[in-house]
Short mmCIF file of C-alpha atoms in Angstrom, two decimals:
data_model
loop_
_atom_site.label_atom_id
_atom_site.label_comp_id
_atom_site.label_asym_id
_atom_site.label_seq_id
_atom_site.Cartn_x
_atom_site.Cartn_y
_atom_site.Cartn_z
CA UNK A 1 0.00 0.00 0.00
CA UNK A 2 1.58 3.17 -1.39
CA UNK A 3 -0.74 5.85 -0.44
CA UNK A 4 -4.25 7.09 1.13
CA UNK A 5 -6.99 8.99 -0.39
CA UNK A 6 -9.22 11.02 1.94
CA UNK A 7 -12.95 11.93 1.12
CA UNK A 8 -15.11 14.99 2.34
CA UNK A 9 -18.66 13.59 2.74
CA UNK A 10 -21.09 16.86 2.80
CA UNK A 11 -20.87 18.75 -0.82
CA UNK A 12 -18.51 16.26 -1.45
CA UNK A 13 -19.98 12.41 -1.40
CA UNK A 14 -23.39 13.67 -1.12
CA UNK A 15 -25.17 15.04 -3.74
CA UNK A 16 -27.23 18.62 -3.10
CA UNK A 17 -27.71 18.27 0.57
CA UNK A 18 -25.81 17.42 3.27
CA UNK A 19 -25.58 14.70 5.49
CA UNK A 20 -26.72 16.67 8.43
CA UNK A 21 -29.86 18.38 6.22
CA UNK A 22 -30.76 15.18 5.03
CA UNK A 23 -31.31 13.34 8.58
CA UNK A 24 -32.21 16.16 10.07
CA UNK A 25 -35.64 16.28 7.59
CA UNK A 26 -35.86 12.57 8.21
CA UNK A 27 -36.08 13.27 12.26
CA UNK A 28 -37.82 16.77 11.95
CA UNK A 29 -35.21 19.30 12.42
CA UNK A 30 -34.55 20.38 8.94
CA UNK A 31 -35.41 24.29 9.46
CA UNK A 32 -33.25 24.31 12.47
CA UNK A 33 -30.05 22.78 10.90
CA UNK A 34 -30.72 24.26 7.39
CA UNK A 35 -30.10 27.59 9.20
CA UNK A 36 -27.20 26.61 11.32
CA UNK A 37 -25.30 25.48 8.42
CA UNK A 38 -25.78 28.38 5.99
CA UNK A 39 -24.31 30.38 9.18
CA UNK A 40 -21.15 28.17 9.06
CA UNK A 41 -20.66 28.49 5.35
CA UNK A 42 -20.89 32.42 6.23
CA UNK A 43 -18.21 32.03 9.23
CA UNK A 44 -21.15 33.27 11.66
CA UNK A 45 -21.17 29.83 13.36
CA UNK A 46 -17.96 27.47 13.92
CA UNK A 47 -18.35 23.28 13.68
CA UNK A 48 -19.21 22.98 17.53
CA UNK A 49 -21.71 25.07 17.82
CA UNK A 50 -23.69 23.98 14.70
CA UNK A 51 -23.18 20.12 16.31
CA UNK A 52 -24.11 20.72 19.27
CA UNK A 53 -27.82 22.46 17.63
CA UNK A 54 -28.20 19.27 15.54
CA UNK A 55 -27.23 17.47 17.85
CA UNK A 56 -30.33 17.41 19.73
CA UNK A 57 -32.71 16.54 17.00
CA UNK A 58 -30.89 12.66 17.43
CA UNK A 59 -31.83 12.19 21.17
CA UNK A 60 -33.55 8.88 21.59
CA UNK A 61 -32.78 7.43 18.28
CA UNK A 62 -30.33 4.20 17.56
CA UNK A 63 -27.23 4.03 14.87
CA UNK A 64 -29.19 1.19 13.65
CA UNK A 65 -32.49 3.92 12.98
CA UNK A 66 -30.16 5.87 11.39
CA UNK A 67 -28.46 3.51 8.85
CA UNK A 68 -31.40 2.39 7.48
CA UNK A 69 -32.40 6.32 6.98
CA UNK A 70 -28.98 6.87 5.47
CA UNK A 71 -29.79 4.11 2.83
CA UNK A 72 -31.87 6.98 0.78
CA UNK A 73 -29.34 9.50 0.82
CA UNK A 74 -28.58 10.82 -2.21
CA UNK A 75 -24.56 10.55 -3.09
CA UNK A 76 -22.61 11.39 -6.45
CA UNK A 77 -22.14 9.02 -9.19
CA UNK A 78 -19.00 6.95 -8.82
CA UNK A 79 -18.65 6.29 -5.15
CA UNK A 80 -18.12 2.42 -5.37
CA UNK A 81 -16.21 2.55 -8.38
CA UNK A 82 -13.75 5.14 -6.76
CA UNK A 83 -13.11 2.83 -4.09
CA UNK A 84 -12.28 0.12 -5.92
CA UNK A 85 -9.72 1.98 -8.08
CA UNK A 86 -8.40 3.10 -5.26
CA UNK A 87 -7.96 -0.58 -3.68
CA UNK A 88 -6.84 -1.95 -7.14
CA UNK A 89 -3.74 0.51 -7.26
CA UNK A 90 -2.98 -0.82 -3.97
CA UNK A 91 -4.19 2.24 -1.77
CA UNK A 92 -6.55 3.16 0.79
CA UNK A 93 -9.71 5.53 0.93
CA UNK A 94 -10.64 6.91 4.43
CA UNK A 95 -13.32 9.52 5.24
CA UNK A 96 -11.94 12.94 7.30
CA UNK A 97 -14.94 14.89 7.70
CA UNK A 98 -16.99 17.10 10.16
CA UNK A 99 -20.09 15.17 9.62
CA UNK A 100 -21.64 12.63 12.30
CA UNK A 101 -19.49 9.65 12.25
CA UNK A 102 -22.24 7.52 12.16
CA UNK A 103 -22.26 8.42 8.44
CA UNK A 104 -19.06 7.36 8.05
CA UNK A 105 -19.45 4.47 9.69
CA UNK A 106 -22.18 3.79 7.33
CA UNK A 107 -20.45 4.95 4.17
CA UNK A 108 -17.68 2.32 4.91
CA UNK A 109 -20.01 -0.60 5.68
CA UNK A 110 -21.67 0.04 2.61
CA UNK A 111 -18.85 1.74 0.25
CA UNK A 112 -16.11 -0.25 1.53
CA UNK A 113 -14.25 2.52 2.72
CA UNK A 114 -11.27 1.51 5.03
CA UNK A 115 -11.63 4.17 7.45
CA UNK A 116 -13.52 7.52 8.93
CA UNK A 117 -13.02 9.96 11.47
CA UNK A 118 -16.10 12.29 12.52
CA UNK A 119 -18.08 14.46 15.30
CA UNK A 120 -19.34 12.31 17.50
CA UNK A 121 -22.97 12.56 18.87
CA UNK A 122 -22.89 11.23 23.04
CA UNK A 123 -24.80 7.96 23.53
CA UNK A 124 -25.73 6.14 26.45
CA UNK A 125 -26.74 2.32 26.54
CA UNK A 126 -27.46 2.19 22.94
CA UNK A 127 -29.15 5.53 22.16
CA UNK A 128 -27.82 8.76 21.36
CA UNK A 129 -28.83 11.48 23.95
CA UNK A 130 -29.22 14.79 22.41
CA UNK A 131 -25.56 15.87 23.33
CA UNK A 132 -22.17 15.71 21.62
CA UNK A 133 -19.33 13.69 22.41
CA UNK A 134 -16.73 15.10 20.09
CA UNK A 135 -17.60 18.38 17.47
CA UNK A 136 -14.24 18.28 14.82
CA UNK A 137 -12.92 21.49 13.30
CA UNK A 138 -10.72 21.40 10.09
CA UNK A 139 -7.30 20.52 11.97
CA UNK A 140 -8.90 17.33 13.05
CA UNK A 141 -8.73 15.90 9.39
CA UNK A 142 -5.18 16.58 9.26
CA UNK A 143 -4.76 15.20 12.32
CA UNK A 144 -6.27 12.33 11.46
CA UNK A 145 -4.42 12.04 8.08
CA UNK A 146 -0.94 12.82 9.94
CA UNK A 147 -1.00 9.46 12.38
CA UNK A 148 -2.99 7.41 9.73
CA UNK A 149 0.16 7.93 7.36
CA UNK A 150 2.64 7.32 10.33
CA UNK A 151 0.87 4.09 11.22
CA UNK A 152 0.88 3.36 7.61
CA UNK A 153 4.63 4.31 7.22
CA UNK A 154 3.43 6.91 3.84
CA UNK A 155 4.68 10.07 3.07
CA UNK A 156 1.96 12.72 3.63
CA UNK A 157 3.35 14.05 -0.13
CA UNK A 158 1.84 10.83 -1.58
CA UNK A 159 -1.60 11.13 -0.28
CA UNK A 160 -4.72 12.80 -1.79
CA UNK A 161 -7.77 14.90 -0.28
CA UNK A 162 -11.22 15.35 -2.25
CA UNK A 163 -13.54 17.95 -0.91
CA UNK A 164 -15.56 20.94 -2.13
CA UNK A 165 -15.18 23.57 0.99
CA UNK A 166 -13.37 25.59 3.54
CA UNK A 167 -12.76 22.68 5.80
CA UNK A 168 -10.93 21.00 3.50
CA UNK A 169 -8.64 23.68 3.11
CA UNK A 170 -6.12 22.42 5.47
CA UNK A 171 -6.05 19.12 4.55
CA UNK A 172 -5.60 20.22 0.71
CA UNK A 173 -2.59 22.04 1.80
CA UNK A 174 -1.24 18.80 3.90
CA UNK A 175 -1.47 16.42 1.18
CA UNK A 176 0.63 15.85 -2.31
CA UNK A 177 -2.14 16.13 -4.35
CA UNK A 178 -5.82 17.75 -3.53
CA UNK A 179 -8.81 17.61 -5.50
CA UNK A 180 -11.68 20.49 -5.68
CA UNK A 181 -14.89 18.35 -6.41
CA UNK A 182 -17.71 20.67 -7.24
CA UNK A 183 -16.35 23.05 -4.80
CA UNK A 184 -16.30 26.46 -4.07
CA UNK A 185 -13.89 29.11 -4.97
CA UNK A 186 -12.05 29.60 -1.64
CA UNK A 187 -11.68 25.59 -2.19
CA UNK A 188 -10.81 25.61 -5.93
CA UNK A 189 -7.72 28.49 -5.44
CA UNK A 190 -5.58 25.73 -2.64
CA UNK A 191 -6.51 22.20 -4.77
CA UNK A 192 -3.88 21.28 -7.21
CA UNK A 193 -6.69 20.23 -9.45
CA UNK A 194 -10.17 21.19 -9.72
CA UNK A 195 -12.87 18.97 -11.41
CA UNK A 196 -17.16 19.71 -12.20
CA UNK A 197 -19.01 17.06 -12.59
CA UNK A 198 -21.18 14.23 -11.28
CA UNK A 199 -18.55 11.58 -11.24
CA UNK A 200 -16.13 10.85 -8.24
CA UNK A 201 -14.09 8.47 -9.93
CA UNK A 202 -14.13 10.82 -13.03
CA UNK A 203 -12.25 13.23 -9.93
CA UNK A 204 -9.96 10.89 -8.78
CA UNK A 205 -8.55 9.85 -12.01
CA UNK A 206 -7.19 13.32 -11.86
CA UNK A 207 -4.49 12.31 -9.03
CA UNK A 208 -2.87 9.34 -11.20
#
């Protein structure tokens, strides 16, 4: 294994709504989060505070409840196919993202993604609370990235990030290569390549 691709989920895996706007509709939160997130896009919120106002809408539910609402969401074109390059040139894709890990977690059951790191909603005997655990900012990707590749014994300078936003902006300036998917313009001036379209593998035959 000679190097590590990392995926963005929201904007980036998901297609026209995020991972948080999506469950939150599905557990009837939707207005609350929809606004919470357009005030992190605009700086006015940071990642813990818009967790910990989502967070809420989750109290009382299971991971298992929300796997099988996750199985609707709608993703980009190419997801399974990306993966599979990625495994056949003898690498690994991992998920660094702010999103609920339970999406992650989901993404690689179902994706065959090797790995995720994510905020973390609290849960106690088997059912989330209403509370976070752990709300990531943008460092956390590359600190997740950083001990993934020294466990892995691979240079950072070989590795590749796909994302669309400003959290993604450190991690794009970590890696070798970075890939703007669909992304915005603070995004698209750091990537070393920037693709539009509706194909992720399409993206990723960009770093190769």
């Amino acid at each position: 294994m000679n190097w590590i691709v990392f995926f963005d989920i929201d904007g980036t895996l998901t297609r026209g709504v995020t991972s948080g706007a999506y469950l939150a509709r599905l557990l009837g939160h939707e207005r609350t989060m929809k606004e919470a997130e357009e005030a992190y896009e605009r700086g006015e919120l940071d990642n813990n505070e818009v967790c910990r106002i989502d967070a809420a809408g989750y109290a009382g539910h299971t991971t298992a409840e929300l796997f099988g609402m996750l199985e609707g969401m709608p993703l980009v074109n190419g997801v399974a196919q990306a993966v599979e390059a990625i495994h056949t040139a003898g690498g690994e894709a991992h998920i660094a993202s702010l999103a609920w890990d339970v999406v992650g977690a989901y993404l690689c059951e179902q994706y065959g993604f090797d790995g995720f790191v994510g905020s973390k909603l609290e849960m106690k005997d088997g059912v989330y609370t209403g509370e976070v655990s752990c709300a990531l900012e943008a460092e956390d990707k590359c600190a997740y990235a950083r001990e993934l590749c020294v466990t892995r014994g691979i240079d950072l300078a070989e590795c590749v990030a796909i994302g669309d936003s400003r959290s993604d902006i450190q991690l794009f300036e970590l890696v070798g290569t970075s890939i703007a998917f669909n992304a915005t313009e603070e995004a698209r001036r750091v990537a070393t390549h920037v693709y539009c379209g509706a194909d992720i593998a399409d993206a990723l035959a960009l770093a190769r």
